[in-house]
Coordinates of C-alpha atoms in Angstrom, one line a residue:
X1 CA 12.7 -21.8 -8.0
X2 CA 15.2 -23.8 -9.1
X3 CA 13.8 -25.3 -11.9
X4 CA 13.0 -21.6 -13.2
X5 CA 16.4 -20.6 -13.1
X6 CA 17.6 -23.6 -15.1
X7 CA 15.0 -23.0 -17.3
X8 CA 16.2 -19.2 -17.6
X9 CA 19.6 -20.2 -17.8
X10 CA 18.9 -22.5 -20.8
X11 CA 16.9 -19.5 -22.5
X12 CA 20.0 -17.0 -21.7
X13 CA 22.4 -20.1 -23.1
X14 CA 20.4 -20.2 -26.7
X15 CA 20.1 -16.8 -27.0
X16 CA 24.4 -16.7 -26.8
X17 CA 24.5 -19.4 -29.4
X18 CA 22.3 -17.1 -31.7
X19 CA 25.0 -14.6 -31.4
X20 CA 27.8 -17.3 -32.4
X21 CA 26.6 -17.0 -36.0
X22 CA 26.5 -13.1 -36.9
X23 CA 30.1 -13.2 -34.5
X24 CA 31.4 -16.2 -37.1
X25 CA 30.2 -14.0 -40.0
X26 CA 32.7 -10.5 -38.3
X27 CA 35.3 -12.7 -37.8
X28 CA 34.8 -13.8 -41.6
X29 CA 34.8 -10.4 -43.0
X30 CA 37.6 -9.5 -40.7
X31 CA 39.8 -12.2 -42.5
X32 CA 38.8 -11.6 -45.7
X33 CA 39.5 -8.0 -45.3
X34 CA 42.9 -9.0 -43.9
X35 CA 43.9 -10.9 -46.9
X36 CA 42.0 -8.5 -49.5
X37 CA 44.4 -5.9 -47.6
X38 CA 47.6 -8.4 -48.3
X39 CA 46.8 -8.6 -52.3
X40 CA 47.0 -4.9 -52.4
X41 CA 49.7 -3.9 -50.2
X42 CA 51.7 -6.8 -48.5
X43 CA 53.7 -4.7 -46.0
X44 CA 50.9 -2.7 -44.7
X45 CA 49.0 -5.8 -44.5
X46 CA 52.3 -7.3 -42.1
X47 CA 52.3 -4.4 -39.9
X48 CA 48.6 -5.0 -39.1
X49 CA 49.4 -8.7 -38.9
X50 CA 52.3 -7.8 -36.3
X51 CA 50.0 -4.9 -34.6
X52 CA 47.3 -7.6 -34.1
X53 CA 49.5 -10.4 -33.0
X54 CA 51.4 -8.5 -30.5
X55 CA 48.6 -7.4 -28.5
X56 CA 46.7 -10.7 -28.6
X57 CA 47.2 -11.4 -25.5
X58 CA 46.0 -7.5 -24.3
X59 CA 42.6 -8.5 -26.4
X60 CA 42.3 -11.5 -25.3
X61 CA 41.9 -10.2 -22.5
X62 CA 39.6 -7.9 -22.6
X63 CA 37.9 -10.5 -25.0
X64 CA 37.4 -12.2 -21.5
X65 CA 36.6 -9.5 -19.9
X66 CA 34.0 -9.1 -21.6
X67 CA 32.7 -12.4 -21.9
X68 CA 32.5 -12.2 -17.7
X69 CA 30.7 -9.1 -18.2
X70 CA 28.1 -11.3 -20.4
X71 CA 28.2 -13.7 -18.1
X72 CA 27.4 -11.6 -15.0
X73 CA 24.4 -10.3 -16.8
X74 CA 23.1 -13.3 -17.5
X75 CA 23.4 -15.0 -14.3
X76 CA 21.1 -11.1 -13.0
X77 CA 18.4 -12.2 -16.0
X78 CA 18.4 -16.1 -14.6
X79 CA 17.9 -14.3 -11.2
X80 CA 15.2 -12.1 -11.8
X81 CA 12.9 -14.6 -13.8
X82 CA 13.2 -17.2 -11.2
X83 CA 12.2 -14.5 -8.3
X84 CA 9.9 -13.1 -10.7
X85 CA 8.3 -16.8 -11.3
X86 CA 8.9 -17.6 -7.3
X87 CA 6.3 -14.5 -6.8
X88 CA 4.1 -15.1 -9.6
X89 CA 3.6 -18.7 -8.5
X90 CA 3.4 -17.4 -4.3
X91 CA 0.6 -14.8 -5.4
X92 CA -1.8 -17.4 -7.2
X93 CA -1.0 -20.6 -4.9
X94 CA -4.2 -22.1 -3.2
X95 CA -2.5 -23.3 -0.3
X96 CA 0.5 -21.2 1.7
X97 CA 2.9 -22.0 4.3
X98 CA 2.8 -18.6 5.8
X99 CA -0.2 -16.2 7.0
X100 CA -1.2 -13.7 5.1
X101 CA -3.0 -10.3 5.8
X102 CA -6.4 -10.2 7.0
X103 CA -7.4 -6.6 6.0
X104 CA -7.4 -4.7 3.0
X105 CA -7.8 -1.3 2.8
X106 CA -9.4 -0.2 5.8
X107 CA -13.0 1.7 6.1
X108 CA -14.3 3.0 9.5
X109 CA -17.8 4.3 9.1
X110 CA -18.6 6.7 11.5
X111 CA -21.1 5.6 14.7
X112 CA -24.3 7.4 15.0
X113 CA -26.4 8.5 18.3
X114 CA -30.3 9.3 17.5
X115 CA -33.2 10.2 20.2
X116 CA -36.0 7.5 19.9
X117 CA -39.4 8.5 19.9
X118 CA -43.0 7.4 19.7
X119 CA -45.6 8.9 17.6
X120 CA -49.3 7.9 17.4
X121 CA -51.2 7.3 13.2
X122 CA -54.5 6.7 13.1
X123 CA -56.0 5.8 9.7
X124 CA -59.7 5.6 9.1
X125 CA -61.7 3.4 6.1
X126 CA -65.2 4.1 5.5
X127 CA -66.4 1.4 3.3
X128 CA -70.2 2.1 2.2
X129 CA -72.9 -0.9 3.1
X130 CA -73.1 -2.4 -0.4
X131 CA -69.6 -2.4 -0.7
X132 CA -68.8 -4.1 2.6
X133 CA -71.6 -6.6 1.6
X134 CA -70.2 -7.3 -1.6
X135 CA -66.7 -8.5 -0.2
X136 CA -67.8 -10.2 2.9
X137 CA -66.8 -8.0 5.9
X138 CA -68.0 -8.9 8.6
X139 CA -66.1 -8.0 11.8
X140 CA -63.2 -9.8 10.4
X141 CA -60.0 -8.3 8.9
X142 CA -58.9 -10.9 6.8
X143 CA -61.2 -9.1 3.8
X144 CA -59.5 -6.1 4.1
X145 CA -56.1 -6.9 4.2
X146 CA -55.2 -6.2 0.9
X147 CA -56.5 -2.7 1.2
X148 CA -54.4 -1.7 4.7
X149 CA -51.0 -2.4 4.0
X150 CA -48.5 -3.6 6.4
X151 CA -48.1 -1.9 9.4
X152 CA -44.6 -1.7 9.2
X153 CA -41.6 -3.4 11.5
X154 CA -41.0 -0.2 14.3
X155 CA -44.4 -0.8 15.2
X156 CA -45.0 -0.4 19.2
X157 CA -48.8 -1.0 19.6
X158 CA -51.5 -1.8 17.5
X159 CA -55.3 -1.1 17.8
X160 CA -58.3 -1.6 15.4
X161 CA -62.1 -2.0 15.6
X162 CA -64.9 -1.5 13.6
X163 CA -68.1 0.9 13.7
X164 CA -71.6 0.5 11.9
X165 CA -72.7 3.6 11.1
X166 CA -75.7 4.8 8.7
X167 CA -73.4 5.5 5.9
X168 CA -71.3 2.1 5.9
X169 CA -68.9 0.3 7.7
X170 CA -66.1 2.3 9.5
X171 CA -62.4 0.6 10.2
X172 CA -60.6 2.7 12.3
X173 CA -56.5 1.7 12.9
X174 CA -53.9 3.2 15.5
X175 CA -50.7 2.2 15.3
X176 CA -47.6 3.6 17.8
X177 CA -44.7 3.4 15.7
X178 CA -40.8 4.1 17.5
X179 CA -38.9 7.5 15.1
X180 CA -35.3 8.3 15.2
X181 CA -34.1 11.8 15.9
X182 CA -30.7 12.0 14.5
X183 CA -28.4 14.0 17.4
X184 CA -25.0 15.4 16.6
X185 CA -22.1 14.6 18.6
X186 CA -20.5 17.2 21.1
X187 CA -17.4 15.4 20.9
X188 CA -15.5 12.8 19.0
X189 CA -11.8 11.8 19.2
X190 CA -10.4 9.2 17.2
X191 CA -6.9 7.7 17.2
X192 CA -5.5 5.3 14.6
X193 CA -1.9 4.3 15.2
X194 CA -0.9 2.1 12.2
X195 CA 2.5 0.1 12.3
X196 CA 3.5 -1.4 8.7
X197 CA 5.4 -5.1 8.4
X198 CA 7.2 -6.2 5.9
X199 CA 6.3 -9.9 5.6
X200 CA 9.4 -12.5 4.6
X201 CA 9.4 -14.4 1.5
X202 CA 8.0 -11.2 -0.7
X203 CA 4.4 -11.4 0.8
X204 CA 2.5 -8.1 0.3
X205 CA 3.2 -5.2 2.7
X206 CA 0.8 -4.6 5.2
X207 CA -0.1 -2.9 9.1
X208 CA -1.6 -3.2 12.0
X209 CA -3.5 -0.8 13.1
X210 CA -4.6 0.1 16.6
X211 CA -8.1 1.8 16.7
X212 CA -9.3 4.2 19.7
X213 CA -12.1 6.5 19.8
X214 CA -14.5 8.4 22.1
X215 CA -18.1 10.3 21.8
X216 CA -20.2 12.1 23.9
X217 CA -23.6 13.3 23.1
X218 CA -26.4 14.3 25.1
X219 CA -30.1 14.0 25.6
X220 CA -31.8 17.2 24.2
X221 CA -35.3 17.1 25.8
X222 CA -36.4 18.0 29.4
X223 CA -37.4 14.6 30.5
X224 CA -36.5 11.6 30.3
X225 CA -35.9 9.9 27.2
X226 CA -34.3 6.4 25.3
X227 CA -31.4 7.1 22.9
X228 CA -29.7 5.3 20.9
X229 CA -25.5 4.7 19.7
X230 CA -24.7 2.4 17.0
X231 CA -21.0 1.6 16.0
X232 CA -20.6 0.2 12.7
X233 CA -17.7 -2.5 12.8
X234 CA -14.9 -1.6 10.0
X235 CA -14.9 -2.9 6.6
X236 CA -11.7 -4.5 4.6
X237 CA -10.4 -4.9 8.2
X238 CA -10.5 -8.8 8.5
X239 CA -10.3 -9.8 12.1
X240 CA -10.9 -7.6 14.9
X241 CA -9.3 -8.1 18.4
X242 CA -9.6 -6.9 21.4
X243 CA -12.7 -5.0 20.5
X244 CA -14.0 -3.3 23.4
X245 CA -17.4 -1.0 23.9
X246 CA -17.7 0.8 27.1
X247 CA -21.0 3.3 27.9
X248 CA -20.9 5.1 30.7
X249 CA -17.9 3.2 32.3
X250 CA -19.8 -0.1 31.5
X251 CA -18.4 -2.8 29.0
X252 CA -21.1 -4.0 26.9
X253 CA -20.9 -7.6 25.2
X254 CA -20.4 -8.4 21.5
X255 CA -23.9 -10.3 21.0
X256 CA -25.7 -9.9 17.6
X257 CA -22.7 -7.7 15.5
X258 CA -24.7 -7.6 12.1
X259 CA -25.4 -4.2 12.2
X260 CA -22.4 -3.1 14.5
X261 CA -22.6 -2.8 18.3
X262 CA -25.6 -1.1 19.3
X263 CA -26.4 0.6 22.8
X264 CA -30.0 1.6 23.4
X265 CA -31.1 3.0 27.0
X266 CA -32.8 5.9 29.3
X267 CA -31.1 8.7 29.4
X268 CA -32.0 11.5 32.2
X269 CA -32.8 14.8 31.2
X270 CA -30.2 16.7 29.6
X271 CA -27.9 13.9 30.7
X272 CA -24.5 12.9 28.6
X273 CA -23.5 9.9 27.0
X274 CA -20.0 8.7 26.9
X275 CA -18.4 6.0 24.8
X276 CA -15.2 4.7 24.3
X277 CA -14.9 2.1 21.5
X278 CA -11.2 0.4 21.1
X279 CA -10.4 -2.4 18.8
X280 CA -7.2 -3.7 16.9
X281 CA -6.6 -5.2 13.1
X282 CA -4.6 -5.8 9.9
X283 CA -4.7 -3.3 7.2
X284 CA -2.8 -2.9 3.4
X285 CA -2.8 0.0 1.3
X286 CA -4.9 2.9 3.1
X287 CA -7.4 3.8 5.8
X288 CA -10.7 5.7 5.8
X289 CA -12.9 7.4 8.8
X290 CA -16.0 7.8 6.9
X291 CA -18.8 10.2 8.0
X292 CA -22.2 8.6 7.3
X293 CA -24.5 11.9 6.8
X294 CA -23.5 15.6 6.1
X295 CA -24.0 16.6 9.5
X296 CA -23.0 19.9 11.8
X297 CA -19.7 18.8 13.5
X298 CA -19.6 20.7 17.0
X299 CA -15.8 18.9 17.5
X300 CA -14.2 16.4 15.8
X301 CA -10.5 15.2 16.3
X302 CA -8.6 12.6 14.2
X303 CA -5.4 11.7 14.7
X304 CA -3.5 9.5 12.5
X305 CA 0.2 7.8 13.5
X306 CA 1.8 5.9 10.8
X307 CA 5.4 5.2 10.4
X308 CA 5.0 5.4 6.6
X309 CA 4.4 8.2 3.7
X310 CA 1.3 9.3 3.7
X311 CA -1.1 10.8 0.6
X312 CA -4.7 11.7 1.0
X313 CA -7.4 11.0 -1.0
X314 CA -8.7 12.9 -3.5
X315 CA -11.9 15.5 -2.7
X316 CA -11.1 14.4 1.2
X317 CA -10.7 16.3 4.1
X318 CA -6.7 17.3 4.1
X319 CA -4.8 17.4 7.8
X320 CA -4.7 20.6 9.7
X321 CA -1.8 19.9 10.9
X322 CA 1.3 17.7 10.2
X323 CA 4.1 16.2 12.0
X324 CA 7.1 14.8 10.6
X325 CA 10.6 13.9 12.5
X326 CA 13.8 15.1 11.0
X327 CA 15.3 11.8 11.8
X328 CA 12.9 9.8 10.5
X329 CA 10.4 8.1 12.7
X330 CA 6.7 8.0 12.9
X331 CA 4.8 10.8 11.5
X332 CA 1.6 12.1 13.3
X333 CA -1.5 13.7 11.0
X334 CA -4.4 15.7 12.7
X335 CA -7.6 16.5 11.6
X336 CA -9.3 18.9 14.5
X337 CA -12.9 20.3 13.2
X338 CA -14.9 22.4 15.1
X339 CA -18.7 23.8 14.4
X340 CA -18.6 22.6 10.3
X341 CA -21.2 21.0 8.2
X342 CA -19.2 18.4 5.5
X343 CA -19.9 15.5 4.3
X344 CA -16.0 14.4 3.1
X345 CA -14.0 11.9 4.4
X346 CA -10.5 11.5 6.4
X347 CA -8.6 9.1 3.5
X348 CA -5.4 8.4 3.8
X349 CA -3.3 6.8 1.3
X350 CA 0.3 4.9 1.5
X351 CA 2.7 5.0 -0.9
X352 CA 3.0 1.4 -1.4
X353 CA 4.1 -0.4 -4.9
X354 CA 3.4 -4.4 -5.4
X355 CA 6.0 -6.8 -4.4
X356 CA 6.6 -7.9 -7.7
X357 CA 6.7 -4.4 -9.4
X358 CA 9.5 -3.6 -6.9
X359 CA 11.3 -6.9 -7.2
X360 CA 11.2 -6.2 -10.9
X361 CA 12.1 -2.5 -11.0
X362 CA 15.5 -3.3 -8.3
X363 CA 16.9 -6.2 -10.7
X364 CA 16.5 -4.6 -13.7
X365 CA 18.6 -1.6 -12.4
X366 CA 21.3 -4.3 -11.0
X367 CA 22.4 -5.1 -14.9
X368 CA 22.8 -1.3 -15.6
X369 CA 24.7 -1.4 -11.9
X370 CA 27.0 -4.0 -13.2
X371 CA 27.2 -2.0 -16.9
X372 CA 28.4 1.6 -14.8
X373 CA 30.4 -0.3 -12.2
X374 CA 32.4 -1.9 -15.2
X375 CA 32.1 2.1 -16.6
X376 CA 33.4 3.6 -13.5
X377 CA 36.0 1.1 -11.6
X378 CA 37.9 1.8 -15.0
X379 CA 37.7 5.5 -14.6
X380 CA 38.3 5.7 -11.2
X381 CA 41.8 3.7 -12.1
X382 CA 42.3 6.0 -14.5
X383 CA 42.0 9.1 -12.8
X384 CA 44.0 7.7 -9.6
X385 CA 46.8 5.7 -12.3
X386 CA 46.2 2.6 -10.6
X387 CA 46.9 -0.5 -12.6
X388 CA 43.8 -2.4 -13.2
X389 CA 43.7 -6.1 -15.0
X390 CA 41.4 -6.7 -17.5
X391 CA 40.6 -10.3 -15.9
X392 CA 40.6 -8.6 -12.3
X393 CA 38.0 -6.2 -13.6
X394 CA 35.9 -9.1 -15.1
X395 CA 36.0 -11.2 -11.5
X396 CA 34.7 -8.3 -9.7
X397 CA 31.8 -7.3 -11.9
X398 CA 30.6 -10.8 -11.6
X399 CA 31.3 -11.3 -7.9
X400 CA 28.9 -7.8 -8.2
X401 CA 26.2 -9.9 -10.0
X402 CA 26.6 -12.6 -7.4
X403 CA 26.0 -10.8 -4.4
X404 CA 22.6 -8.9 -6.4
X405 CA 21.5 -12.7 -6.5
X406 CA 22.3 -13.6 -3.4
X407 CA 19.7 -10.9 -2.3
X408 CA 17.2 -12.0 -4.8
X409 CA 17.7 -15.7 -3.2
X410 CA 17.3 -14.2 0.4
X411 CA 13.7 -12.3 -0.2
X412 CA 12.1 -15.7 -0.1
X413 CA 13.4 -16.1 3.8
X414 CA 14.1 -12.2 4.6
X415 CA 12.0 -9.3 4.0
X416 CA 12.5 -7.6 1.1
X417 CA 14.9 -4.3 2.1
X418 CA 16.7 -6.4 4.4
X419 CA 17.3 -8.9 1.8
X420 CA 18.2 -6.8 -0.9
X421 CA 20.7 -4.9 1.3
X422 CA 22.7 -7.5 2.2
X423 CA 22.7 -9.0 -1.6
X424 CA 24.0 -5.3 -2.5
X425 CA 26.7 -5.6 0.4
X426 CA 28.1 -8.9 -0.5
X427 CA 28.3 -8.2 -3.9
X428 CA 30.3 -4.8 -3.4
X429 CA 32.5 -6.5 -0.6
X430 CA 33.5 -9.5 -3.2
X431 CA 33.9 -7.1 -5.8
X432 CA 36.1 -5.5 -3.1
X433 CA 38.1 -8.2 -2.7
X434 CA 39.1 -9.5 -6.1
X435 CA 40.0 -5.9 -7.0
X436 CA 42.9 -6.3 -4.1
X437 CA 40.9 -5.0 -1.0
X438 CA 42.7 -3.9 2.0
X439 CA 45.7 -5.2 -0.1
X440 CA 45.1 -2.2 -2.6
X441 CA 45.8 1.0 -1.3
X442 CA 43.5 2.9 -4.4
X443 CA 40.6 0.0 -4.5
X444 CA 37.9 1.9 -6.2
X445 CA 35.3 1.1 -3.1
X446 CA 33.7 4.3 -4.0
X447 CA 32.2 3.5 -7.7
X448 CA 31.4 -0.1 -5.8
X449 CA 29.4 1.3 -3.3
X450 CA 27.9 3.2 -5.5
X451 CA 26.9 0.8 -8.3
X452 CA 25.4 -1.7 -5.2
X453 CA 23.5 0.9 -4.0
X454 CA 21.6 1.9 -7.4
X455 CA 19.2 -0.5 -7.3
X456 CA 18.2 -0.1 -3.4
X457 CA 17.2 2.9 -4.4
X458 CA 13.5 1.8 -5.6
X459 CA 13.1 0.5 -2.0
X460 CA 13.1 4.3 -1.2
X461 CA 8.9 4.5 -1.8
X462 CA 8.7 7.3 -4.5
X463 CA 12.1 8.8 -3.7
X464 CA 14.0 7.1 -6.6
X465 CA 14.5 10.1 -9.0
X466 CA 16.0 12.5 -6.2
X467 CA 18.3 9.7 -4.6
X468 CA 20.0 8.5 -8.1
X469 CA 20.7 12.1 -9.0
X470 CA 22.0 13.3 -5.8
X471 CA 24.3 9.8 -6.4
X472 CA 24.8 10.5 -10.2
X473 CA 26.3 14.4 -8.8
X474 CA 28.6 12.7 -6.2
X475 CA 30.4 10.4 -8.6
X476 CA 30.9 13.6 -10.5
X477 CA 32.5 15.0 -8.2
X478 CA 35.0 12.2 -7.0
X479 CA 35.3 10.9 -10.2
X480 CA 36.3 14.4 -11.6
X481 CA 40.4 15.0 -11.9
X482 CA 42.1 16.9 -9.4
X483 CA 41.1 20.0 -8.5
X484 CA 44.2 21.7 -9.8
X485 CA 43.1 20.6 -13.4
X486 CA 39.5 22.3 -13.0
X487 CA 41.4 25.6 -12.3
X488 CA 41.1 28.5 -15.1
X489 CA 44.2 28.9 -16.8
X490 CA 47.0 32.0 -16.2
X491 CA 48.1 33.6 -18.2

């Protein structure tokens, strides 16, 4: 990171001497009109002379003044490359020094339940005598093979034989192949509490999500029968833990997980089925519950925790009911279905920018915090007639600037908002100080706050736009003159 700063300071460095020539060429012109002024009219051209002379020291110092300004924005465009370049280089390293996220965005397939059945096929081949002579069967099956087919893999029992008759030969197959009955659930309640972390050292957002559910279903027939539950395991969750499978009140071992966790056994008649599934995993981005088949849903409850702002899918289901604390907190979404047919999804979305995109959108808004704080901390020692140095003014713009890259330094050890925070704090409070601080009895630490707190606001997740003009309508207001000047005039 280091090196990348240097290397942006050296850019920011050539890019001033560019300017030194079009400045030599003003200061030229200036002279020349100076003189050009002095051949036509010598005294006016000594009052100027005078003007200028006695208030060199006033420009000058405003001259540096606003070379500290310059500098303060170049030391924001050194920072922002070199955090920029630190991310750039984090993102596309083979080898890291921290974990990352294990999941991506989240898909949880619904389970199904289906009644296993057996059904008898017979099929019957008459092949006529000439026929069975010409390709050699003879009691044996390996001539016929390519004319049967495969039997299939669900095959239970297999029984074949042969029968001479007058008319040919007769091969007779029965095969007892295992069906599938699809059964609908008469419950299912699924909870999915997602907590997000924001990693250290500008690594991507993510959550970890806590998954609970529970189904019932029930054996249709009158006797006795074998069904079947079959979990599919989540995809674009990474590693599972603590997964769990209980039927009945009996935990079930993870074995053979390719297809998910599957339960097969006798169920009495009319008996119920109970199943409690729990696991836990990291997540980025969004989270699905997926139902596999448009199927009649007798009662399905979803409900989704997430300490983040949620939006939903396109074309999905949307939430019956929402719950959001006025204090902030963790907001609770509910999806509570009973007797429907659909086939959409529950898809929840999280508003959720890159790293990088918000690292880049919060520094450039620090160079137009430094531009309105140098704006404002005039104004506001205007409107108050406080004395303000033009050097003093120049100091605290670029102790500004030096706290703004302090916080850019601190989101490779701190987590992004935390970082930026406390960059946007230092700055104001060194600002603070060179301006007089508790010294000062009319320190504009208003219009400092203010300009620190500009860029935090694209740390807001899609609040940006209301926050900067609710803070755009309250510098109005303190900013304005007093009151007494906003009255109408009498008459």
């Amino acid at each position: 990171m280091v090196q990348t700063a240097l290397t942006a300071l050296l850019g920011a460095l050539r890019a001033l001497l560019d300017l030194a020539l079009p400045a030599a060429l003003v200061l030229a012109a200036l002279t020349l009109a100076l003189g050009g002024l002095a051949l036509i009219d010598r005294d006016r051209a000594r009052r100027t002379l005078g003007w200028v002379v006695a208030r060199a020291p006033q420009i000058g110092a405003w001259g540096l003044a606003a070379i500290l300004l310059g500098g303060a924005l170049v030391v924001l465009n050194v920072s922002r490359h070199a955090v920029d370049a630190r991310i750039a280089a984090q993102q596309s390293a083979r080898y890291a020094n921290a974990a990352d996220p294990d999941g991506g965005q989240t898909v949880q397939v619904a389970p199904s339940a289906a009644l296993l059945e057996s059904r008898t096929y017979t099929r019957s081949l008459l092949l006529p005598n000439d026929v069975a002579t010409r390709i050699r069967v003879d009691n044996s099956l390996d001539g016929l093979l390519p004319y049967l087919g495969n039997p299939g893999e669900t095959v239970q029992d297999l029984r074949e034989n042969f029968t001479r008759t007058p008319a040919g030969l007769r091969y007779t197959r029965e095969v007892v192949m295992q069906s599938e009955r699809p059964l609908d659930f008469d419950r299912s309640v699924v909870r999915a509490d997602l907590r997000f972390v924001d990693p250290a050292g500008g690594r991507g957002t993510y959550y970890t999500a806590a998954f609970q559910a529970s189904y019932r279903f029930r054996n249709p027939l009158n006797t006795t029968a074998t069904l079947r539950f079959a979990f599919p395991l989540p995809g674009g969750s990474g590693t599972l833990s603590g997964f769990t499978l209980t039927v009945n009140g009996q935990a079930l071992s993870a074995s053979d997980l390719l297809n998910g966790s599957v339960w097969e056994g006798q169920v009495p008649a009319g008996g119920s089925v109970d199943v409690q599934v729990a696991y836990a995993h990291q997540g980025s981005r969004a989270w699905s519950y997926q139902l596999s088949r448009r199927e009649a849903i007798r009662d399905l409850d979803v409900t989704v925790t997430a300490d983040r702002p949620a939006k939903f899918q396109r074309y999905s289901l949307f939430p019956t009911s929402q719950t959001r604390p006025a204090l902030g907190g963790p907001s609770t979404l509910r999806w509570q279905l009973k007797n429907a047919v659909t086939a959409q999804d529950v898809a929840v979305v999280f508003t959720q920018g890159s790293v990088r995109e918000t690292l880049t959108k919060v520094h450039l808004t620090q160079g137009l915090a430094v531009v309105l704080a140098a704006l404002l901390i005039p104004l506001w020692a205007v409107t108050r007639r406080t004395p303000l140095a033009p050097l003093t003014l120049g100091g605290a713009l670029l102790g500004l600037a030096l706290g703004f890259t302090l916080g850019g330094v601190l989101t490779a050890y701190l987590p992004l908002l935390p970082a930026e925070i406390l960059g946007s704090l230092a700055g104001a409070a060194l600002a603070w100080v060179i301006l007089g601080g508790p010294r000062q009895a009319r320190t504009p630490l208003l219009p400092l706050l203010a300009s620190a707190a500009l860029p935090l606001a694209f740390l807001t997740g899609g609040h940006a736009g209301l926050i900067l003009t609710v803070l755009a309508a309250t510098l109005l207001l303190l900013l304005l003159p007093r009151a007494r000047w906003l009255a109408p005039a009498t008459a």
